[in-house]
Short mmCIF file of C-alpha atoms and ligand atoms in Angstrom, two decimals:
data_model
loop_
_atom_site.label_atom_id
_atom_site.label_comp_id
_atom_site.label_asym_id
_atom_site.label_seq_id
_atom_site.Cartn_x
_atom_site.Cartn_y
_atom_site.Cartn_z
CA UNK A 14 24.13 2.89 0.25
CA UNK A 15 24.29 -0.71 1.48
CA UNK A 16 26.24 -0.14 4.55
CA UNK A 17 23.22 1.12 6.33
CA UNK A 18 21.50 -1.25 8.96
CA UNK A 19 18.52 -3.10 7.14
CA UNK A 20 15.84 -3.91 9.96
CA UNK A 21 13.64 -5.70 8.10
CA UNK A 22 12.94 -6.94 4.45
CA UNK A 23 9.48 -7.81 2.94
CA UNK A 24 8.24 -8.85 -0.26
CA UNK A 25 8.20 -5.55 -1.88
CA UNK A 26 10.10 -3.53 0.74
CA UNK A 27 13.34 -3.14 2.88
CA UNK A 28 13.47 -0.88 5.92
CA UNK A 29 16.46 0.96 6.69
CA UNK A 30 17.82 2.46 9.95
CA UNK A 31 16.90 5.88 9.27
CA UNK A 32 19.55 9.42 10.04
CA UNK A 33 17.95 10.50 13.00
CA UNK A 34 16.57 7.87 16.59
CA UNK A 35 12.95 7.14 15.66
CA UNK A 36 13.00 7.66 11.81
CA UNK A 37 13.54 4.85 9.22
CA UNK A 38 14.08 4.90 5.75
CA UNK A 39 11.47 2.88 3.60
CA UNK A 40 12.90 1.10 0.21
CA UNK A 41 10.60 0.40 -2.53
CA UNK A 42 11.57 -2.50 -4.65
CA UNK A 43 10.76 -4.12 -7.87
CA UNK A 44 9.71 -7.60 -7.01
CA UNK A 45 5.57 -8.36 -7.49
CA UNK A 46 4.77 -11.19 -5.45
CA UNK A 47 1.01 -13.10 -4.85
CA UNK A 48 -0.53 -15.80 -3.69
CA UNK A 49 1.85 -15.36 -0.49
CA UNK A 50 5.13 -14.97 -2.81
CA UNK A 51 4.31 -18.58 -4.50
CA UNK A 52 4.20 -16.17 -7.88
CA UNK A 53 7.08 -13.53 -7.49
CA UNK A 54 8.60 -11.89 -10.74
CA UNK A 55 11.08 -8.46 -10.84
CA UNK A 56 9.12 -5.48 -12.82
CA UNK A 57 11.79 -3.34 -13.13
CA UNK A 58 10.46 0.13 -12.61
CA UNK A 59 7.84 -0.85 -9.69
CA UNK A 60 9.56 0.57 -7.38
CA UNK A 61 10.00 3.87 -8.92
CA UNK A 62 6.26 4.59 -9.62
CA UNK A 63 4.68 2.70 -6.59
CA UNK A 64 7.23 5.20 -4.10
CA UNK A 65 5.69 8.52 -6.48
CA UNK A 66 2.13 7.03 -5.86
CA UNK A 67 2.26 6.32 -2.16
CA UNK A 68 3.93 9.58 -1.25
CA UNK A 69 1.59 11.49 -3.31
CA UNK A 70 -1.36 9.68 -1.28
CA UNK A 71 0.26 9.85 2.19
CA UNK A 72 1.39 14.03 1.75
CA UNK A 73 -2.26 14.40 0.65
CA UNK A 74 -3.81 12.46 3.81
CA UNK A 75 -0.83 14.22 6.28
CA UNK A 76 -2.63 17.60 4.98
CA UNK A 77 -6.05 16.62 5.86
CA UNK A 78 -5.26 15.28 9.58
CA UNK A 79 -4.70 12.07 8.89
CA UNK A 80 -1.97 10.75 10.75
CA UNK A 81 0.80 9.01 9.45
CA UNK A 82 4.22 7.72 9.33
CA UNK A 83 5.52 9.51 6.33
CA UNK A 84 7.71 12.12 6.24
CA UNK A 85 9.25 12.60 3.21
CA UNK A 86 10.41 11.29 -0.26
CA UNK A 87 14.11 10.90 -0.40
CA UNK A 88 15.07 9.89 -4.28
CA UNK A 89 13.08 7.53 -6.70
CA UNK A 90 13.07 4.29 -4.43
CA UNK A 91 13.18 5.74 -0.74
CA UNK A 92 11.18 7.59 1.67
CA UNK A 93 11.69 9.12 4.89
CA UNK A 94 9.28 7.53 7.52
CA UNK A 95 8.31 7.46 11.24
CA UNK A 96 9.88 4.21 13.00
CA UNK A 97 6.47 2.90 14.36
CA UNK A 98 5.33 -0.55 16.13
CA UNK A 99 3.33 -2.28 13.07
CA UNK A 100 0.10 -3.39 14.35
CA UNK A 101 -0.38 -7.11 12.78
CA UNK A 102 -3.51 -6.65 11.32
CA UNK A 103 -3.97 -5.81 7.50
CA UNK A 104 -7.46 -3.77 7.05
CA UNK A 105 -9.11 -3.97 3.90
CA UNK A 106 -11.90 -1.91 3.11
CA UNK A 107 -14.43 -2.78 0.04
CA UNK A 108 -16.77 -0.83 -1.99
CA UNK A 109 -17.18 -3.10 -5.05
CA UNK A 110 -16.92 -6.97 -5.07
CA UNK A 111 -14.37 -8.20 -6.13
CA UNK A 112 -11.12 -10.50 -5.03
CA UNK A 113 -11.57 -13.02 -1.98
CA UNK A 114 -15.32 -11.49 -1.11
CA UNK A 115 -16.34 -12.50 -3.99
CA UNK A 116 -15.14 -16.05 -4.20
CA UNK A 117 -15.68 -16.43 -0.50
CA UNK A 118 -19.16 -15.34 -0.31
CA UNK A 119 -20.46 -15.64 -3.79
CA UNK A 120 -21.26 -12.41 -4.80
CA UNK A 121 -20.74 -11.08 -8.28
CA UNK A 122 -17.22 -9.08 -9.26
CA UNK A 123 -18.43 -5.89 -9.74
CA UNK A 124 -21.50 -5.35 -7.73
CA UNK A 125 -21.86 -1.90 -5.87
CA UNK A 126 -21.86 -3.01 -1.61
CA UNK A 127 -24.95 -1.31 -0.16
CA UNK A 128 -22.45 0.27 1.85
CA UNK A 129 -18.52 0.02 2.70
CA UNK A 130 -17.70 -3.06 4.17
CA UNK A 131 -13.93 -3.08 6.42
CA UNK A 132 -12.52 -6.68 7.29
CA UNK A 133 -9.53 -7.44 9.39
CA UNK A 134 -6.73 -10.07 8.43
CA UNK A 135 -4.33 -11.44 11.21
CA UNK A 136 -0.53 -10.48 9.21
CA UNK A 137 1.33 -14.13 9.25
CA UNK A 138 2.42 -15.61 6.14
CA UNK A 139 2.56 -18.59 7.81
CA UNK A 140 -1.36 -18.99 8.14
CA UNK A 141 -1.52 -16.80 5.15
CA UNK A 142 -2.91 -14.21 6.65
CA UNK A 143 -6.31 -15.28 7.56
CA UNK A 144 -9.55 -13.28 7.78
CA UNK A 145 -9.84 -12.57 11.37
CA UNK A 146 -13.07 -10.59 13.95
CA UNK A 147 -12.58 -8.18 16.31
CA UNK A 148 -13.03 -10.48 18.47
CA UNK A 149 -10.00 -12.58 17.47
CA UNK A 150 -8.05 -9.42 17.61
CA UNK A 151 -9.27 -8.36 21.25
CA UNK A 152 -8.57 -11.80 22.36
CA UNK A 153 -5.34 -12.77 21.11
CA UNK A 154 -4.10 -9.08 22.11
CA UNK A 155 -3.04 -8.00 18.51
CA UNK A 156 -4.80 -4.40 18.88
CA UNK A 157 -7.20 -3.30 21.92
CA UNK A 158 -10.82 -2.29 21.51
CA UNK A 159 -9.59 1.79 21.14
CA UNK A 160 -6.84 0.96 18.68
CA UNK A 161 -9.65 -0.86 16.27
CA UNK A 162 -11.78 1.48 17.04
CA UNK A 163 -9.26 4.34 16.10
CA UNK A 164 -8.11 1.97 12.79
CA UNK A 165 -11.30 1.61 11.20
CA UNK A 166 -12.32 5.38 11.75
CA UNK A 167 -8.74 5.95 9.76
CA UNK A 168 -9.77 3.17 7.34
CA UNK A 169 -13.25 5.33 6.88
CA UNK A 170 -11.34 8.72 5.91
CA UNK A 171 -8.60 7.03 3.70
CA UNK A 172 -11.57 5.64 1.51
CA UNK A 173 -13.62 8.74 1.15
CA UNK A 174 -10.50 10.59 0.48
CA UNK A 175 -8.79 8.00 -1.90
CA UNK A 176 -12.54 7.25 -3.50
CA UNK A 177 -13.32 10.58 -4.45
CA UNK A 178 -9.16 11.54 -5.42
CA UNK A 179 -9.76 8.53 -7.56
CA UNK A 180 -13.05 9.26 -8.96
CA UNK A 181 -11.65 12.93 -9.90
CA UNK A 182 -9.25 11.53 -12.74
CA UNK A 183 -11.42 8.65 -14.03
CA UNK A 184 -10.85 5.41 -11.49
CA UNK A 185 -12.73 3.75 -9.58
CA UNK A 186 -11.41 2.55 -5.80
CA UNK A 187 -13.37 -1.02 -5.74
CA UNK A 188 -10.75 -2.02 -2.34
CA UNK A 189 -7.64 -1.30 -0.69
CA UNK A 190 -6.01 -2.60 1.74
CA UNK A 191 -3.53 -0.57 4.55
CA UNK A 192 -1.51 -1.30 7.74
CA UNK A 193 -1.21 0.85 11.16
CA UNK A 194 1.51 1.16 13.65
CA UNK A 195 2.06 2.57 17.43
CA UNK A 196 3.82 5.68 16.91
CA UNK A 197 5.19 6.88 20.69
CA UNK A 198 5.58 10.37 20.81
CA UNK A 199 6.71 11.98 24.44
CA UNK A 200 5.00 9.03 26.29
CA UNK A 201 1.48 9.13 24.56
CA UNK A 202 0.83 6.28 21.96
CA UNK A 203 -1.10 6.94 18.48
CA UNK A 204 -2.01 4.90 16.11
CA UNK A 205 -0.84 5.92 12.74
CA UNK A 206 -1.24 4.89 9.11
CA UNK A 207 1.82 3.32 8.22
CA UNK A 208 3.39 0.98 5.22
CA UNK A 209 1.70 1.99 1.55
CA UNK A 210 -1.00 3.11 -0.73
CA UNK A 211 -0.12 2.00 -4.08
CA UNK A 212 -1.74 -0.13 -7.44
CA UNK A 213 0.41 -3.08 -4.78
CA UNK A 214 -2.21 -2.36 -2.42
CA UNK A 215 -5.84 -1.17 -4.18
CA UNK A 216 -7.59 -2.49 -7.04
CA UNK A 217 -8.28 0.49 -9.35
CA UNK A 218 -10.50 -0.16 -12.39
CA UNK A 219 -10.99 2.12 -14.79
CA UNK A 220 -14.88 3.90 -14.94
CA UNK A 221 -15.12 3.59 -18.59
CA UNK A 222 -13.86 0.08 -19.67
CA UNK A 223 -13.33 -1.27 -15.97
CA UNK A 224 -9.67 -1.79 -17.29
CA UNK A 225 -7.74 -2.93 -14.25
CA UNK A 226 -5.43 -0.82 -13.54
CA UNK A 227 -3.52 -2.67 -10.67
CA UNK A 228 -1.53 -5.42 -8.97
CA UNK A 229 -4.68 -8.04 -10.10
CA UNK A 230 -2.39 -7.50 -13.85
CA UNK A 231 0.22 -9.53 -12.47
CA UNK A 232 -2.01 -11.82 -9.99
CA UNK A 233 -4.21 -12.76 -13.19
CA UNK A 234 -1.51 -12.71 -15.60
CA UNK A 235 -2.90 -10.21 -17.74
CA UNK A 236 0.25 -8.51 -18.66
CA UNK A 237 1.03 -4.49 -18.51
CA UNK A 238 1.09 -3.54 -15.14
CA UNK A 239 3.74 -0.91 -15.89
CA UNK A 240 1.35 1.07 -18.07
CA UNK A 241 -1.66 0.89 -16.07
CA UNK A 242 0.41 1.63 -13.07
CA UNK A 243 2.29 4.66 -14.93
CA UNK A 244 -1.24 5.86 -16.57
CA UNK A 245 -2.63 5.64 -12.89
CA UNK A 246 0.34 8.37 -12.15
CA UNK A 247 0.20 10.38 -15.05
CA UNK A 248 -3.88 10.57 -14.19
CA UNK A 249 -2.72 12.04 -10.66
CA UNK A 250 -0.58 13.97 -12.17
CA UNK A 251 2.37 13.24 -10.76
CA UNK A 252 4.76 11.99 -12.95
CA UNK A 253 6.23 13.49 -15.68
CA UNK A 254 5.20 11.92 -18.94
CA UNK A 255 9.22 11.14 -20.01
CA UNK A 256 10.27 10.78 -16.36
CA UNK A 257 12.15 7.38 -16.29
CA UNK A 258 11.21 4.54 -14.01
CA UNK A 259 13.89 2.27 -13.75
CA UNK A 260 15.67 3.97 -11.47
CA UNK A 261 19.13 2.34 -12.35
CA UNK A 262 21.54 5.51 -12.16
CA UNK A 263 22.47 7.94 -14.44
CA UNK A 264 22.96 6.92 -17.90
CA UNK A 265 26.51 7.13 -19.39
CA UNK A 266 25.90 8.93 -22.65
CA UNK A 267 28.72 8.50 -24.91
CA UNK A 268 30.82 11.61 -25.87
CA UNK A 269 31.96 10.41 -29.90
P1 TMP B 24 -8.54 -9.69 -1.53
O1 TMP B 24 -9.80 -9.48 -2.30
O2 TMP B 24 -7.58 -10.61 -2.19
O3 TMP B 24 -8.81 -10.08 -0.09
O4 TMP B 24 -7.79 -8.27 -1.46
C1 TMP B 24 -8.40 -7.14 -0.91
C2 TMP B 24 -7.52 -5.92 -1.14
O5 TMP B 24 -6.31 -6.02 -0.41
C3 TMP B 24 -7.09 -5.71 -2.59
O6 TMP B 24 -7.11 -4.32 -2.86
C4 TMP B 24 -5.68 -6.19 -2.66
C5 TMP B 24 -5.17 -5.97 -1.26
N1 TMP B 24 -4.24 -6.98 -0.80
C6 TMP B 24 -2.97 -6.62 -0.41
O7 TMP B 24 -2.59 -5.45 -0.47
N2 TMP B 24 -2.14 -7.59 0.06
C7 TMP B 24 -2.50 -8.89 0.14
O8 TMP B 24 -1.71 -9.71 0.59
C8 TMP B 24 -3.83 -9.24 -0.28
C9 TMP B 24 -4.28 -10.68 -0.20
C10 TMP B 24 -4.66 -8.26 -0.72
#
């Protein structure tokens, strides 16, 4: 497996020269990092349910015309993908407080935003990846004025899909964040949804007992992010209740 050419490794993915020019494969490991990686731990299992998750999200938002970079799942840690140009711009879109708006700006975790608010953050860990304007990104040439306009339109369908796919099985979507890329197709550019939709990548409370149910378990130490992230599958209904997660091979199972 590890003969393949790796083009690049992140914190919780490694891209793979895909089989075929102009497809890659995408790797999902185990590692949980914050706080740009200064807390990193390996959750062994991860992986497993955050490649079932994203795939699930991606297929879904393929079949309602939105475009993206996924093409299949492989096995339990890889999927097939689009090779695209990531834009460098991380897009987070908010419908509850919560996370840096609130200790930014003051207002209360929890509170319902009179209306959807989208926010742009320049992607460098250096400068850990701080908030930027559109007119940081027009300047600076990360994206042009049509490929923000064409991101936050995406970022507008992703959250009324994933909001009301969410609200269907008991969970509410309070943010997410996602990532786009240039995909060139016979000359002509789009811009595509790219990377993943995961627990990593949204914070998912629960309606009833606001029970988080995503990566802010490991950010704020409060233990079982396995669980929620395997009870936010089984609630999708996409996992198997027995299915394993670890993902380490088949298990020898001794013939005496
Ligand atoms: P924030 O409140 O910390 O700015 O996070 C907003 C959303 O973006 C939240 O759903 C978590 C997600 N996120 C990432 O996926 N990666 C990151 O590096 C950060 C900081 C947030």
């Amino acid at each position: 497996m590890s003969r393949r050419r790796k083009i690049y490794e992140g914190k919780a993915k490694i891209l793979y020269e895909g089989p075929e020019p102009g497809t890659l494969v995408q790797f999902f490991k185990d590692d949980a990092t914050a706080f740009n990686a200064k807390k990193h731990e390996i959750i062994d299992g991860k992986g497993v349910l955050n490649n079932r998750i994203s795939e699930y999200v991606f297929e879904n938002l393929n079949s309602i015309g939105v475009p993206t970079h996924f093409i299949k799942r492989i096995n339990m840690r890889e999927q097939l993908i689009k090779e695209v140009e990531i834009i460098p711009i991380e897009v987070v879109v908010r419908n509850i407080a919560a996370g840096s708006l609130s200790s930014r700006l003051g207002v209360e975790e929890g509170n319902v935003l009179p209306r959807s608010i989208i926010e742009f953050y320049y992607k460098n860990d250096e400068l850990n990846d701080p908030i930027v304007s559109e007119e940081h990104i027009t300047a600076f040439g990360w994206a042009s004025p049509p490929e923000i306009d064409d991101m936050m339109a995406l970022a507008i369908r992703v959250n009324d899909f994933l909001s009301g796919l969410f609200l269907g099985v008991g969970i509410q979507l309070v943010d997410f964040k996602i990532e786009f890329g240039r995909l060139y197709e016979n000359d002509v550019m789009r811009v595509v949804l790219a990377d993943e939709i995961s627990p990593d990548s949204c914070r998912l409370w629960d309606i009833k007992t606001k029970e988080k149910m995503d990566k802010d378990r490991f950010r704020q130490d409060l233990g079982g992010l396995l669980d929620n992230y395997r009870e936010v599958a089984r609630r999708l209904g996409i996992m198997n209740e027995n299915e394993p997660t670890r993902g380490k091979g088949p298990v020898l199972v001794k013939s005496d």
